Short mmCIF file of C-alpha atoms in Angstrom, two decimals:
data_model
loop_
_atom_site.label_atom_id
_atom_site.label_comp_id
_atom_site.label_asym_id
_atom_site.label_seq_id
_atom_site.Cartn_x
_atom_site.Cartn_y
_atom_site.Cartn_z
CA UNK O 18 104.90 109.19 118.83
CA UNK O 19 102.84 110.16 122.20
CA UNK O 20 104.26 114.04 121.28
CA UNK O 21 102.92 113.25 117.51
CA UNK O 22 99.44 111.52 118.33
CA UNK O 23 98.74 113.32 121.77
CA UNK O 24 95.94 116.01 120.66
CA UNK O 25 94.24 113.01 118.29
CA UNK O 26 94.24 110.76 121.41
CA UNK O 27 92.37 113.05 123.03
CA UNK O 28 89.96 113.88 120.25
CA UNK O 29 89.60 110.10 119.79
CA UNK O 30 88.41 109.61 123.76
CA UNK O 31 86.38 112.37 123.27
CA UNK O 32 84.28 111.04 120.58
CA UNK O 33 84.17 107.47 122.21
CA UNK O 34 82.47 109.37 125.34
CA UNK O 35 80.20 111.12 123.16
CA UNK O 36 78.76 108.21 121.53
CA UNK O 37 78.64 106.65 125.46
CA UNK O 38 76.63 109.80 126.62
CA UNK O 39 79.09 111.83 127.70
CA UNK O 40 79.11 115.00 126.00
CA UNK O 41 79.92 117.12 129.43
CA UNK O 42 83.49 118.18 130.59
CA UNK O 43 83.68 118.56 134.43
CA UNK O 44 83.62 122.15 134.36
CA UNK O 45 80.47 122.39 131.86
CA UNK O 46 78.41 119.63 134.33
CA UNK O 47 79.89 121.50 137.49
CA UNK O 48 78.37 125.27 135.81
CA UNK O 49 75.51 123.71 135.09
CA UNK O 50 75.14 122.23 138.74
CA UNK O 51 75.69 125.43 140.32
CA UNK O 52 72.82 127.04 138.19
CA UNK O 53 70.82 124.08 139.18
CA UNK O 54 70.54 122.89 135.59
CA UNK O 55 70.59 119.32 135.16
CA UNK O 56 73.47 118.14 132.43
CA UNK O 57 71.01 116.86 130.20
CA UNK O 58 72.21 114.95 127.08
CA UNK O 59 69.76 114.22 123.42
CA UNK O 60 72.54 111.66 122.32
CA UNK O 61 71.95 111.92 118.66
CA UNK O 62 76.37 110.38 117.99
CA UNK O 63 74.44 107.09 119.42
CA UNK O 64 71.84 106.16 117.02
CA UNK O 65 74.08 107.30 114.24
CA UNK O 66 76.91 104.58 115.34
CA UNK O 67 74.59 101.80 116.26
CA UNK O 68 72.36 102.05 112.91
CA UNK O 69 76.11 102.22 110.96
CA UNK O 70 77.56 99.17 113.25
CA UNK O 71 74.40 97.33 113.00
CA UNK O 72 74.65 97.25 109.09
CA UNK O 73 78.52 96.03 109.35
CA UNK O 74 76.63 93.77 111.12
CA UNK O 75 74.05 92.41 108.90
CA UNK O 76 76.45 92.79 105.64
CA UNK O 77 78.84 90.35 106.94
CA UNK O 78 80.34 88.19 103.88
CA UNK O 79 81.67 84.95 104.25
CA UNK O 80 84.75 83.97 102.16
CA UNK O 81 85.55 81.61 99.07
CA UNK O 82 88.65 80.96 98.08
CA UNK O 83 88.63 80.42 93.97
CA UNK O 84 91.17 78.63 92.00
CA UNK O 85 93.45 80.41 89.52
CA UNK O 86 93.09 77.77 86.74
CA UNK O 87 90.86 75.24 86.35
CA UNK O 88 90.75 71.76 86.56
CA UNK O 89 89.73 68.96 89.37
CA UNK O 90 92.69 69.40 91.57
CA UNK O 91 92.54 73.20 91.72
CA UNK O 92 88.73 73.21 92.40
CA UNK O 93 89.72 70.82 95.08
CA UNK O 94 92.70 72.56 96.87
CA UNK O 95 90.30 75.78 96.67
CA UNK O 96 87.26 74.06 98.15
CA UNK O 97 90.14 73.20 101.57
CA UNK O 98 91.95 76.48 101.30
CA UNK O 99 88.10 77.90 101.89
CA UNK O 100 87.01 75.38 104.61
CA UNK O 101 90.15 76.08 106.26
CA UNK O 102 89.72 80.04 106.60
CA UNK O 103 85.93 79.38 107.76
CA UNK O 104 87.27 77.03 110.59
CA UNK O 105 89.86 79.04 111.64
CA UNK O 106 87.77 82.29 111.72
CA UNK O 107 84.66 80.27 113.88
CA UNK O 108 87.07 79.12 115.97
CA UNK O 109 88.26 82.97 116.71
CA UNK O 110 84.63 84.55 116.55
CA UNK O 111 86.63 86.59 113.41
CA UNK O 112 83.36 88.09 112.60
CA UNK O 113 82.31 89.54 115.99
CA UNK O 114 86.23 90.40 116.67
CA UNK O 115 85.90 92.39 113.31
CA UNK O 116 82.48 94.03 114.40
CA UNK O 117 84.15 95.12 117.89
CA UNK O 118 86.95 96.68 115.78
CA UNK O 119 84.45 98.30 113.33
CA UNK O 120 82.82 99.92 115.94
CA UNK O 121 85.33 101.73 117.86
CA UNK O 122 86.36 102.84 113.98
CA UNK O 123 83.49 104.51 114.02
CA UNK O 124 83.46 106.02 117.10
CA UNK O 125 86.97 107.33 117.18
CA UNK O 126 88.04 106.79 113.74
CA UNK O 127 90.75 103.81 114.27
CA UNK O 128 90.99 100.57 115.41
CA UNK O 129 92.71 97.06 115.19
CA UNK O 130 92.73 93.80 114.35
CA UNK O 131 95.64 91.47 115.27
CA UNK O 132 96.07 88.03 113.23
CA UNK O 133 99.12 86.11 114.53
CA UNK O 134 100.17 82.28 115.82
CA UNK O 135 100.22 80.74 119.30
CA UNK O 136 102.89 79.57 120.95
CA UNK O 137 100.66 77.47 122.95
CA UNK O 138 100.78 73.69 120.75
CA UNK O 139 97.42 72.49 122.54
CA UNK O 140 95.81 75.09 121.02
CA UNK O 141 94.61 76.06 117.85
CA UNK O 142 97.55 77.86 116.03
CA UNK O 143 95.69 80.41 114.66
CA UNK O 144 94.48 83.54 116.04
CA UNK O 145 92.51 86.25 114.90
CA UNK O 146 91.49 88.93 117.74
CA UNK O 147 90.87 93.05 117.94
CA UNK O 148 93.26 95.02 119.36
CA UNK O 149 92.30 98.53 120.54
CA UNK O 150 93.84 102.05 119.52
CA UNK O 151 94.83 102.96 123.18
CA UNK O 152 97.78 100.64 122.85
CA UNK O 153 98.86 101.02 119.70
CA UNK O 154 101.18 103.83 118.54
CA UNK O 155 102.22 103.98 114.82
CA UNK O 156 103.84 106.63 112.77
CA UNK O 157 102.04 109.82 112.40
CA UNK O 158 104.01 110.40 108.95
CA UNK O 159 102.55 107.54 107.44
CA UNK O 160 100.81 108.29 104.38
CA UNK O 161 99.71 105.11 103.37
CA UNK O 162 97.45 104.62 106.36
CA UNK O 163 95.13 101.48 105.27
CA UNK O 164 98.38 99.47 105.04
CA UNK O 165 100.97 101.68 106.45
CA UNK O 166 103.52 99.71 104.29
CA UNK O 167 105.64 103.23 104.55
CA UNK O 168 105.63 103.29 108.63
CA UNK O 169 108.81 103.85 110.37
CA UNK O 170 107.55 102.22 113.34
CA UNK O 171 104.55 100.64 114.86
CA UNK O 172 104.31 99.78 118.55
CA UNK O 173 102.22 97.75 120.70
#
Protein backbone atom coordinates (compact mmCIF):
# COMPACT_ATOMS: atom_id res chain seq x y z
CA UNK A 1 0.00 0.00 0.00
CA UNK A 2 2.77 2.82 0.90
CA UNK A 3 4.65 1.29 -2.57
CA UNK A 4 0.98 1.66 -4.30
CA UNK A 5 -0.12 5.21 -2.88
CA UNK A 6 3.49 6.75 -2.44
CA UNK A 7 3.65 9.24 -5.61
CA UNK A 8 -0.33 10.27 -4.80
CA UNK A 9 0.77 10.99 -1.18
CA UNK A 10 3.01 13.23 -2.33
CA UNK A 11 0.84 14.90 -4.92
CA UNK A 12 -1.82 15.09 -2.20
CA UNK A 13 0.73 17.20 0.34
CA UNK A 14 1.57 19.09 -2.43
CA UNK A 15 -1.73 20.46 -3.20
CA UNK A 16 -2.61 20.90 0.60
CA UNK A 17 0.62 23.34 0.66
CA UNK A 18 -0.51 25.04 -2.31
CA UNK A 19 -3.80 26.00 -1.10
CA UNK A 20 -1.69 27.04 2.41
CA UNK A 21 0.67 29.32 0.28
CA UNK A 22 3.22 27.22 -0.40
CA UNK A 23 3.79 26.84 -3.93
CA UNK A 24 7.88 26.91 -3.55
CA UNK A 25 10.14 23.75 -3.25
CA UNK A 26 13.39 24.50 -1.31
CA UNK A 27 15.46 24.59 -4.25
CA UNK A 28 13.01 27.05 -6.30
CA UNK A 29 12.88 29.61 -2.93
CA UNK A 30 16.75 28.96 -2.41
CA UNK A 31 17.37 30.08 -6.62
CA UNK A 32 15.30 32.66 -6.15
CA UNK A 33 17.20 33.88 -2.90
CA UNK A 34 20.43 33.78 -4.49
CA UNK A 35 19.15 36.07 -7.39
CA UNK A 36 17.75 38.21 -4.70
CA UNK A 37 14.19 37.59 -5.86
CA UNK A 38 11.75 37.38 -3.23
CA UNK A 39 9.51 33.92 -3.48
CA UNK A 40 6.51 35.74 -4.06
CA UNK A 41 3.19 33.79 -4.17
CA UNK A 42 -0.59 35.28 -6.03
CA UNK A 43 -2.40 32.27 -4.24
CA UNK A 44 -5.21 31.97 -6.65
CA UNK A 45 -5.75 27.49 -5.21
CA UNK A 46 -6.99 29.66 -1.99
CA UNK A 47 -9.93 31.59 -2.97
CA UNK A 48 -10.96 28.76 -5.21
CA UNK A 49 -11.15 26.24 -2.00
CA UNK A 50 -12.55 28.67 0.45
CA UNK A 51 -15.47 30.03 -1.98
CA UNK A 52 -16.12 25.92 -2.74
CA UNK A 53 -15.85 25.03 1.22
CA UNK A 54 -17.78 28.00 2.14
CA UNK A 55 -20.83 26.81 -0.02
CA UNK A 56 -20.56 23.10 1.62
CA UNK A 57 -20.90 25.32 4.21
CA UNK A 58 -23.96 27.27 3.69
CA UNK A 59 -25.79 24.16 1.81
CA UNK A 60 -25.74 22.12 4.84
CA UNK A 61 -29.11 19.89 5.00
CA UNK A 62 -30.47 18.64 8.00
CA UNK A 63 -32.05 15.14 7.99
CA UNK A 64 -35.69 13.58 8.20
CA UNK A 65 -36.22 10.32 8.56
CA UNK A 66 -39.75 9.33 6.62
CA UNK A 67 -41.83 6.37 7.24
CA UNK A 68 -42.24 3.59 4.68
CA UNK A 69 -46.04 3.22 5.15
CA UNK A 70 -48.30 5.25 6.66
CA UNK A 71 -50.22 5.36 9.57
CA UNK A 72 -49.90 6.98 13.32
CA UNK A 73 -47.33 4.65 14.62
CA UNK A 74 -44.99 4.89 11.64
CA UNK A 75 -45.23 8.76 11.52
CA UNK A 76 -44.35 8.41 15.13
CA UNK A 77 -41.33 5.97 15.15
CA UNK A 78 -40.06 8.30 12.13
CA UNK A 79 -40.54 11.58 13.96
CA UNK A 80 -37.81 9.60 17.02
CA UNK A 81 -35.70 7.83 14.47
CA UNK A 82 -35.18 11.73 13.16
CA UNK A 83 -34.78 13.41 16.61
CA UNK A 84 -32.44 10.77 17.42
CA UNK A 85 -29.91 11.33 14.37
CA UNK A 86 -30.17 15.28 15.07
CA UNK A 87 -29.09 14.63 18.78
CA UNK A 88 -26.56 12.40 18.11
CA UNK A 89 -24.98 14.50 15.27
CA UNK A 90 -25.14 18.00 17.73
CA UNK A 91 -23.70 16.15 20.19
CA UNK A 92 -20.61 15.24 17.67
CA UNK A 93 -20.53 18.74 15.83
CA UNK A 94 -21.35 16.07 12.63
CA UNK A 95 -21.75 19.07 10.53
CA UNK A 96 -18.47 20.94 11.19
CA UNK A 97 -16.63 17.31 11.41
CA UNK A 98 -18.13 16.85 7.81
CA UNK A 99 -17.01 20.45 6.68
CA UNK A 100 -13.30 19.69 8.04
CA UNK A 101 -13.45 16.48 5.93
CA UNK A 102 -14.91 18.34 2.88
CA UNK A 103 -12.25 20.58 2.87
CA UNK A 104 -9.16 18.63 2.85
CA UNK A 105 -11.32 16.71 -0.14
CA UNK A 106 -10.88 19.54 -1.85
CA UNK A 107 -7.59 20.34 -1.28
CA UNK A 108 -6.04 16.97 -1.83
CA UNK A 109 -8.82 15.09 -3.24
CA UNK A 110 -9.62 12.54 -0.18
CA UNK A 111 -10.61 12.53 3.12
CA UNK A 112 -12.51 10.77 6.04
CA UNK A 113 -15.10 10.49 8.19
CA UNK A 114 -15.17 7.86 10.97
CA UNK A 115 -18.71 6.90 12.62
CA UNK A 116 -18.22 4.22 15.32
CA UNK A 117 -19.28 3.46 19.29
CA UNK A 118 -17.47 4.23 22.54
CA UNK A 119 -16.34 2.02 24.80
CA UNK A 120 -16.48 4.63 27.35
CA UNK A 121 -20.41 3.93 29.14
CA UNK A 122 -20.41 7.61 30.69
CA UNK A 123 -20.38 8.84 27.51
CA UNK A 124 -22.52 9.25 24.74
CA UNK A 125 -22.27 5.98 22.62
CA UNK A 126 -22.20 7.49 19.53
CA UNK A 127 -19.52 9.05 17.65
CA UNK A 128 -19.19 10.72 14.54
CA UNK A 129 -15.60 12.45 13.90
CA UNK A 130 -13.13 13.16 10.62
CA UNK A 131 -10.36 11.21 10.17
CA UNK A 132 -7.56 12.48 7.90
CA UNK A 133 -5.95 10.78 4.68
CA UNK A 134 -2.36 10.73 6.21
CA UNK A 135 -3.39 7.75 8.27
CA UNK A 136 -5.40 5.94 6.28
CA UNK A 137 -4.17 3.46 3.65
CA UNK A 138 -6.76 1.55 1.52
CA UNK A 139 -6.46 -0.48 -1.59
CA UNK A 140 -5.22 1.22 -4.60
CA UNK A 141 -7.16 -1.51 -6.81
CA UNK A 142 -10.33 -0.51 -5.57
CA UNK A 143 -12.62 0.46 -8.17
CA UNK A 144 -15.52 1.23 -6.35
CA UNK A 145 -13.94 4.14 -4.53
CA UNK A 146 -17.13 6.08 -2.93
CA UNK A 147 -17.83 2.84 -1.02
CA UNK A 148 -14.90 0.71 -1.64
CA UNK A 149 -17.23 -2.33 -0.97
CA UNK A 150 -14.51 -4.27 -3.37
CA UNK A 151 -11.30 -3.27 -1.06
CA UNK A 152 -8.96 -5.93 -0.08
CA UNK A 153 -7.88 -4.01 2.78
CA UNK A 154 -8.24 -0.75 4.54
CA UNK A 155 -5.93 0.36 7.33
CA UNK A 156 -5.88 2.88 9.93
Amino acid sequence: AQEAHFENRIEMSIDHGCVDGDQWTAEERLALEERGQDPLVFNEIKPAVEWLTGTQRRLRTDWVILPREGGEQANLDAKLKTDIVKYINDVNLTAWEWSKAFKSAVSGGVDWIEIGLRSDPTDDPIFVRRESWRNIWWDHRATQFGTLEDARYLFR
